Short mmCIF file of C-alpha atoms in Angstrom, two decimals:
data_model
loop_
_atom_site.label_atom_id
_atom_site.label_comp_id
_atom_site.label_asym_id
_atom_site.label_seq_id
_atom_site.Cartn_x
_atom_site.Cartn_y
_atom_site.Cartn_z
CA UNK A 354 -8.63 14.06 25.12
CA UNK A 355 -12.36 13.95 24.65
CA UNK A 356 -14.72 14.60 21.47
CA UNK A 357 -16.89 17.50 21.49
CA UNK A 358 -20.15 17.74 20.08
CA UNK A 359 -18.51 19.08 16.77
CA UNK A 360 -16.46 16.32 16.65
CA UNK A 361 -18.84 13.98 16.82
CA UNK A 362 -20.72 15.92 13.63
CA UNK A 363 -17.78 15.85 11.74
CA UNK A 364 -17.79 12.04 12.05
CA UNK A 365 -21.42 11.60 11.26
CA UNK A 366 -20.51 14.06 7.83
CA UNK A 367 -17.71 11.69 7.11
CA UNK A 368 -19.87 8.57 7.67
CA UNK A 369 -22.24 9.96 5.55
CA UNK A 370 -19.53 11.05 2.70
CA UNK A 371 -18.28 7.37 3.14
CA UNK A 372 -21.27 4.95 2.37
CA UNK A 373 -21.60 5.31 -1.04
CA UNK A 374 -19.62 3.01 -3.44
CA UNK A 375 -18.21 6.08 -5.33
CA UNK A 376 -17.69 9.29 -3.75
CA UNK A 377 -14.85 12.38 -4.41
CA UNK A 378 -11.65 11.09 -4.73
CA UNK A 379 -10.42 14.47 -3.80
CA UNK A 380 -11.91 13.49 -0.36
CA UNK A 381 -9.41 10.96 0.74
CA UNK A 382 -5.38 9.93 -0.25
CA UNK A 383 -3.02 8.53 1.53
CA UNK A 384 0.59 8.56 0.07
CA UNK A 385 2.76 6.04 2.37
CA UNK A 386 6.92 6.51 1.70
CA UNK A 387 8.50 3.20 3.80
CA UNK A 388 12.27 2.68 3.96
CA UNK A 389 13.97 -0.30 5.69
CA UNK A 390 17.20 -1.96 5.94
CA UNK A 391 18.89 -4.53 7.93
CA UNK A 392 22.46 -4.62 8.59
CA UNK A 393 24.95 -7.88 8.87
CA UNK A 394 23.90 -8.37 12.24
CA UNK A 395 20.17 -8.63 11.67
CA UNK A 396 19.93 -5.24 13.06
CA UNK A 397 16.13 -3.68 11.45
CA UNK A 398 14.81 -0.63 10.60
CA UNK A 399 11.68 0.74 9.55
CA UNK A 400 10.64 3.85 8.60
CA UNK A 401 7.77 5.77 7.68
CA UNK A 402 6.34 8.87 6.53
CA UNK A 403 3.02 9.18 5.24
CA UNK A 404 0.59 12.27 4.08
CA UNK A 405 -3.20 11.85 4.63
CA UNK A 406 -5.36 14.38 2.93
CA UNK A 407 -9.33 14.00 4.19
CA UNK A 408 -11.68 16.31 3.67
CA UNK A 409 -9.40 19.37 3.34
CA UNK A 410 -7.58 17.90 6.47
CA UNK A 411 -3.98 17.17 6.00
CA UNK A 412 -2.28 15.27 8.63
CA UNK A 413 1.37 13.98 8.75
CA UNK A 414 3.02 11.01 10.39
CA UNK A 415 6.58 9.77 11.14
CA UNK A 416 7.91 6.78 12.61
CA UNK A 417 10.26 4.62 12.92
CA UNK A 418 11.07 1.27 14.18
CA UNK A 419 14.68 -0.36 15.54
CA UNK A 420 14.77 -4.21 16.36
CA UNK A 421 18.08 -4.86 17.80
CA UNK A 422 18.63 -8.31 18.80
CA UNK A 423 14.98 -9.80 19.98
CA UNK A 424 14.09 -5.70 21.73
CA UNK A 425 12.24 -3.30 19.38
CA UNK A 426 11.62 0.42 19.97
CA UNK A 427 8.90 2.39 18.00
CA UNK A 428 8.70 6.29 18.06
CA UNK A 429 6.19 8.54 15.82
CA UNK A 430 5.92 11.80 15.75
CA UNK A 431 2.39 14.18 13.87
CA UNK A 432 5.64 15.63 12.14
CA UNK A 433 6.63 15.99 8.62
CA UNK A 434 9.64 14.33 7.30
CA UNK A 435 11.71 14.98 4.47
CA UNK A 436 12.26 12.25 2.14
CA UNK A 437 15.09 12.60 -1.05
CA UNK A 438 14.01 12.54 -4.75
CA UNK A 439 13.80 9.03 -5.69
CA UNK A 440 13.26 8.02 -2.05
CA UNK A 441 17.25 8.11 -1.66
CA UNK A 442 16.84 9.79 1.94
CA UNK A 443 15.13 10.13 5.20
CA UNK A 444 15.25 13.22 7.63
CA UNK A 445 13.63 14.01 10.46
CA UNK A 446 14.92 16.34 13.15
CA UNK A 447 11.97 15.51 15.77
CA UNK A 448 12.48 11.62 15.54
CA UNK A 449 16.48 12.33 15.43
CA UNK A 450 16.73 10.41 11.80
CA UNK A 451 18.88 10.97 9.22
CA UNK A 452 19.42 8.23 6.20
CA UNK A 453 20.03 7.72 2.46
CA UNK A 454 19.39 4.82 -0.12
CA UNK A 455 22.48 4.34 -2.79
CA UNK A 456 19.80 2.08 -4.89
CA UNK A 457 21.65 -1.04 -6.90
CA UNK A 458 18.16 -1.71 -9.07
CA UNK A 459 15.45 -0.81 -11.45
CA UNK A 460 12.21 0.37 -9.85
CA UNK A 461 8.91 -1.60 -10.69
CA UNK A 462 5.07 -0.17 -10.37
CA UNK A 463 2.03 -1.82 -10.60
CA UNK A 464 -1.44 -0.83 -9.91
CA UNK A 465 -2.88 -3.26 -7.58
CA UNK A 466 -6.05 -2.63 -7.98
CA UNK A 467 -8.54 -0.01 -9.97
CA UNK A 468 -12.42 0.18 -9.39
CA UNK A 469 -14.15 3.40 -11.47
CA UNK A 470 -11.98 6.13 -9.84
CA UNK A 471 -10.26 4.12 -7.02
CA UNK A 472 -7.18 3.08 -7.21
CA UNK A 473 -3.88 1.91 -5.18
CA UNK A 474 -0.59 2.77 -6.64
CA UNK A 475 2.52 0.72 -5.97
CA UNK A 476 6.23 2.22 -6.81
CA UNK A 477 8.68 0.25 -5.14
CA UNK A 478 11.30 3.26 -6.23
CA UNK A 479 14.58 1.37 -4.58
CA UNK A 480 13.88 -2.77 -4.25
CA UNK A 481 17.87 -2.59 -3.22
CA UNK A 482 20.31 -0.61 -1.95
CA UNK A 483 23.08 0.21 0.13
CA UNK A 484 22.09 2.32 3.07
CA UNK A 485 23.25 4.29 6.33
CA UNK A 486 21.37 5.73 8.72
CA UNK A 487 21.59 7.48 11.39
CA UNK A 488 19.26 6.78 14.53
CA UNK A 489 19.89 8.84 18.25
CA UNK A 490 23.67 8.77 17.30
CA UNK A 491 24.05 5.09 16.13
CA UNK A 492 25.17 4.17 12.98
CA UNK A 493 23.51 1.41 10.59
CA UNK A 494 24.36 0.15 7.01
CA UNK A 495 23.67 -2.86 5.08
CA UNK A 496 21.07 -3.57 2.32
CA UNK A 497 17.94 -2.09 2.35
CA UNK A 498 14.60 -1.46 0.38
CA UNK A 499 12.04 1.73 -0.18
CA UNK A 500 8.80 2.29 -1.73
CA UNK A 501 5.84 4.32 -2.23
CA UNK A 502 2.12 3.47 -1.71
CA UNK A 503 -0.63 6.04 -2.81
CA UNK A 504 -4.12 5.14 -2.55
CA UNK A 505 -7.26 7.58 -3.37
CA UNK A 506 -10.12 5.45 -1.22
CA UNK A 507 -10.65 4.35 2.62
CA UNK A 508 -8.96 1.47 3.79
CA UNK A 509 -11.53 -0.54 4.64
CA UNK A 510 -13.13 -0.63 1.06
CA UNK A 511 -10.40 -2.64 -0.06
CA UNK A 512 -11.71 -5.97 -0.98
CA UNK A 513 -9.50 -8.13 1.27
CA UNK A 514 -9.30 -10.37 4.45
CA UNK A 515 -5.69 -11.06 5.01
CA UNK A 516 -2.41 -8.78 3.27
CA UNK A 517 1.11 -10.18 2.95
CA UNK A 518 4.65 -8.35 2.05
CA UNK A 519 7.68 -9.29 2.00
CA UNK A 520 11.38 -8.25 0.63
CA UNK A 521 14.14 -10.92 0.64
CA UNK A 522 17.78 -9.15 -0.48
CA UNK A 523 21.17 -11.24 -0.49
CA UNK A 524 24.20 -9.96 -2.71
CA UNK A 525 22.79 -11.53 -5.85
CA UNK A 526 19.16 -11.77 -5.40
CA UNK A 527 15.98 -9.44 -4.91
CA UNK A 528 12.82 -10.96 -3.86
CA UNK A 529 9.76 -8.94 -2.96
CA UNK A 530 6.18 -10.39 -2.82
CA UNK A 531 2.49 -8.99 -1.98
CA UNK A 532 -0.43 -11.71 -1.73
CA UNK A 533 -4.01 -10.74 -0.99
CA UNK A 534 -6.31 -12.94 0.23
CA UNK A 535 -10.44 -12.35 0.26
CA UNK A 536 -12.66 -11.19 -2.68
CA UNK A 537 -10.78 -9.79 -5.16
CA UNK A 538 -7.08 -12.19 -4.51
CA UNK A 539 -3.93 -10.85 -5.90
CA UNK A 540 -0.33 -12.31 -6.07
CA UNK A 541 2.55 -10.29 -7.04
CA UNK A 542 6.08 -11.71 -6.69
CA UNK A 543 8.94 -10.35 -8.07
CA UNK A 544 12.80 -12.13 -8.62
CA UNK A 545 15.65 -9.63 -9.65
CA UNK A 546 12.97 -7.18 -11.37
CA UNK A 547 10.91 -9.92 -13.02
CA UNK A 548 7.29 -11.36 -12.32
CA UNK A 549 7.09 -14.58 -11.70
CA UNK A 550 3.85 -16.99 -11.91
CA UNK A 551 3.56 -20.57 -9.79
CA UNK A 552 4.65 -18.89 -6.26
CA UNK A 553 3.16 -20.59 -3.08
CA UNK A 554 3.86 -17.67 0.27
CA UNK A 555 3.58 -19.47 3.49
CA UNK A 556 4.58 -18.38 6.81
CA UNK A 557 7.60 -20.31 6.71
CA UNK A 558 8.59 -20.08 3.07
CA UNK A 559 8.43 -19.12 -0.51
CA UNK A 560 8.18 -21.87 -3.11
CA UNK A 561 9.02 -21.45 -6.82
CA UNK A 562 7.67 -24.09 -8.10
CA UNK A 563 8.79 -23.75 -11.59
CA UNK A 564 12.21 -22.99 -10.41
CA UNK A 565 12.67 -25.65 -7.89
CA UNK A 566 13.82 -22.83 -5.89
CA UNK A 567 12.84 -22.35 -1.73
CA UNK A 568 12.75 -19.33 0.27
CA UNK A 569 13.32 -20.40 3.31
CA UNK A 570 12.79 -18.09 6.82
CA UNK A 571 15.23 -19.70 9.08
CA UNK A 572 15.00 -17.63 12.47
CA UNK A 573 12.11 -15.31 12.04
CA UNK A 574 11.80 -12.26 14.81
CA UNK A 575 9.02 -10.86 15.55
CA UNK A 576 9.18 -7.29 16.33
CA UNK A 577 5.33 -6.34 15.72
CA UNK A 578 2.21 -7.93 16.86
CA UNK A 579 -0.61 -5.04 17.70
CA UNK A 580 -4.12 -3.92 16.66
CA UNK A 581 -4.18 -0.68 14.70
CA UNK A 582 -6.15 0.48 17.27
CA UNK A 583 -2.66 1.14 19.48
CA UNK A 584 -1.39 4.30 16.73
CA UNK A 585 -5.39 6.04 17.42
CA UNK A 586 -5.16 5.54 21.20
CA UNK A 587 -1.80 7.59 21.16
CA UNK A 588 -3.62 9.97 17.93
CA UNK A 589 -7.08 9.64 19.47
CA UNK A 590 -8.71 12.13 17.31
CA UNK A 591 -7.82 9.62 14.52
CA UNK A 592 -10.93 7.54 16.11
CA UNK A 593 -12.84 10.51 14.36
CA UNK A 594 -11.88 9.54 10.83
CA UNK A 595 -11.54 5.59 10.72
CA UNK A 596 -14.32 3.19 11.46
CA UNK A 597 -13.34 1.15 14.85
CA UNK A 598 -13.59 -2.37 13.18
CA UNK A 599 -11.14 -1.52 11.09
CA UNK A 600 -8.48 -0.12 13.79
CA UNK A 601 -8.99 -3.63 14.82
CA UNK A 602 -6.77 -5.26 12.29
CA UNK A 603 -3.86 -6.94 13.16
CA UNK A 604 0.09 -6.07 12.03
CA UNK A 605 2.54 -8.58 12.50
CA UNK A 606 5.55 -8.02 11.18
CA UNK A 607 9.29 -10.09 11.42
CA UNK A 608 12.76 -10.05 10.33
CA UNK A 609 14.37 -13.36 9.60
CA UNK A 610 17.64 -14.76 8.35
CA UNK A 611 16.94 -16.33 5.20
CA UNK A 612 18.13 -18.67 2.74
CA UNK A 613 17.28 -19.18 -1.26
CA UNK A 614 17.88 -22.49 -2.04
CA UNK A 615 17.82 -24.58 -5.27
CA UNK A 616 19.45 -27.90 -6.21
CA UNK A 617 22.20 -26.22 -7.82
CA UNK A 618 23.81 -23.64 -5.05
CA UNK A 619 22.19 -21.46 -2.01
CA UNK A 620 22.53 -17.99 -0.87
CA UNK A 621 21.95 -16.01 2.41
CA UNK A 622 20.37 -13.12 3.35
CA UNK A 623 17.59 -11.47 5.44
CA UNK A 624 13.92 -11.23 5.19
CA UNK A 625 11.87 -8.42 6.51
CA UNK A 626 8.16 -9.62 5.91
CA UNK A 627 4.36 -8.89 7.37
CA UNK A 628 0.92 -10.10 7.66
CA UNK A 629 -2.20 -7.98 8.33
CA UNK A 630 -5.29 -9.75 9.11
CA UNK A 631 -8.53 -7.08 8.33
CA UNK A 632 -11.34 -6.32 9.70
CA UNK A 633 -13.76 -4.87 7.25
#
């Protein structure tokens, strides 16, 4: 595929829409549904479904991801998918998906961040729950985890270097945790529902300090590693609408056996977990 001359004015109008601080928020949002789960044999899934609305454009993605054992496959689809109210299930007939959520928790929302009329909204609907899906005729089930992201202003104006997530689930526990890192930092960790302050998030572990309680990634996976740049080349008119720095960032994303240890007792579980290094 190549651009055309009036593809290369739209751009220009876009990059022009796009330098002030403030401009519509009716121009640009991006709602992002994600599902996982991981079954007893550290089996992952991944899927998403998101809805970009941009200038009166509105484009729709699906795609999943399976890690079995240490070999990943990744499939997405300019498809709509239908997702369940409360995020309790997945369908798509073009990626050959079908899945539901039985959730086992309370959902928590935050906004992350708010600037005049910008804003990213953060619903994790399902932190646990039992789920099955089926993927090309294979069954999976286990505990897994779903939430919704909506934000109302380009990517790349988020005031960040460096973006970590993370969901830990056992039979007892829930642990989910965001960190930014750059100019405006931001650490949200959250232990069967409830916020908790004094967390250090490494790459190896999570350390409560006031709980004398370890997170501990025992066997991390990796099953992503790639620029953003990788989803435009197979979307290249996507180049049109997202400044190339920026499809330069880097996903990494793992599944690990985990453990949650304090001087008392310990539990397993697994750990599905990324890092996303910017470039704004």
């Amino acid at each position: 595929m190549y651009f055309c001359k009036s593809d290369i004015l739209l751009r220009k109008l876009i990059e022009i829409y796009l330098k002030p601080k403030s401009f519509p928020t009716t121009m640009f949002n991006l709602k992002k549904y994600y599902f996982d789960g991981i079954d007893k044999q550290g089996n992952a899934l991944i899927l998403y479904y998101a809805e970009l609305k941009l200038f009166g454009f509105r484009i729709p993605y699906s795609s999943f991801i399976l890690s079995l054992d240490e070999t990943t496959e990744e499939i997405s689809k300019l498809r709509k998918s239908i997702i369940g109210l409360n995020n309790s299930s997945f369908s798509n007939s073009n990626l050959k998906i079908s899945g539901n959520w039985d959730t086992q928790s309370h959902s928590i929302s935050e906004v992350l961040w708010q600037e005049n009329n910008s804003k990213i909204n953060w619903n994790c609907i399902v932190p646990k729950a039992e789920f099955e899906v089926e993927i090309n005729n294979q069954m999976f089930s286990g505990l897994g985890y779903s939430e919704i992201l909506e934000m109302n202003f380009v990517p790349w104006k988020m005031p960040i270097s460096t973006l970590k997530w993370g969901r830990f689930l056992s039979e007892n526990h829930t642990i989910i945790w965001i960190e930014w890192i750059g100019k405006q930092p931001l650490k949200k960790v959250f232990w069967n529902g409830k916020l908790i302050e004094d967390v250090d998030i490494s790459d190896n572990e999570i350390h409560f300090k006031n709980q004398n309680t370890k997170l501990l990634f025992e066997n991390p996976i990796s099953i992503k590693d790639e620029k953003l740049l990788k989803i435009a080349d197979s979307y290249p008119f996507l180049k049109i609408f997202f400044k190339n720095k920026f499809l330069n960032s880097r996903e990494m994303k793992f599944k690990s056996q985990s453990t949650l240890i304090n001087p008392e007792n310990s539990e397993n579980g697994f750990s599905l977990y990324e890092t996303v290094l910017w470039e704004i």
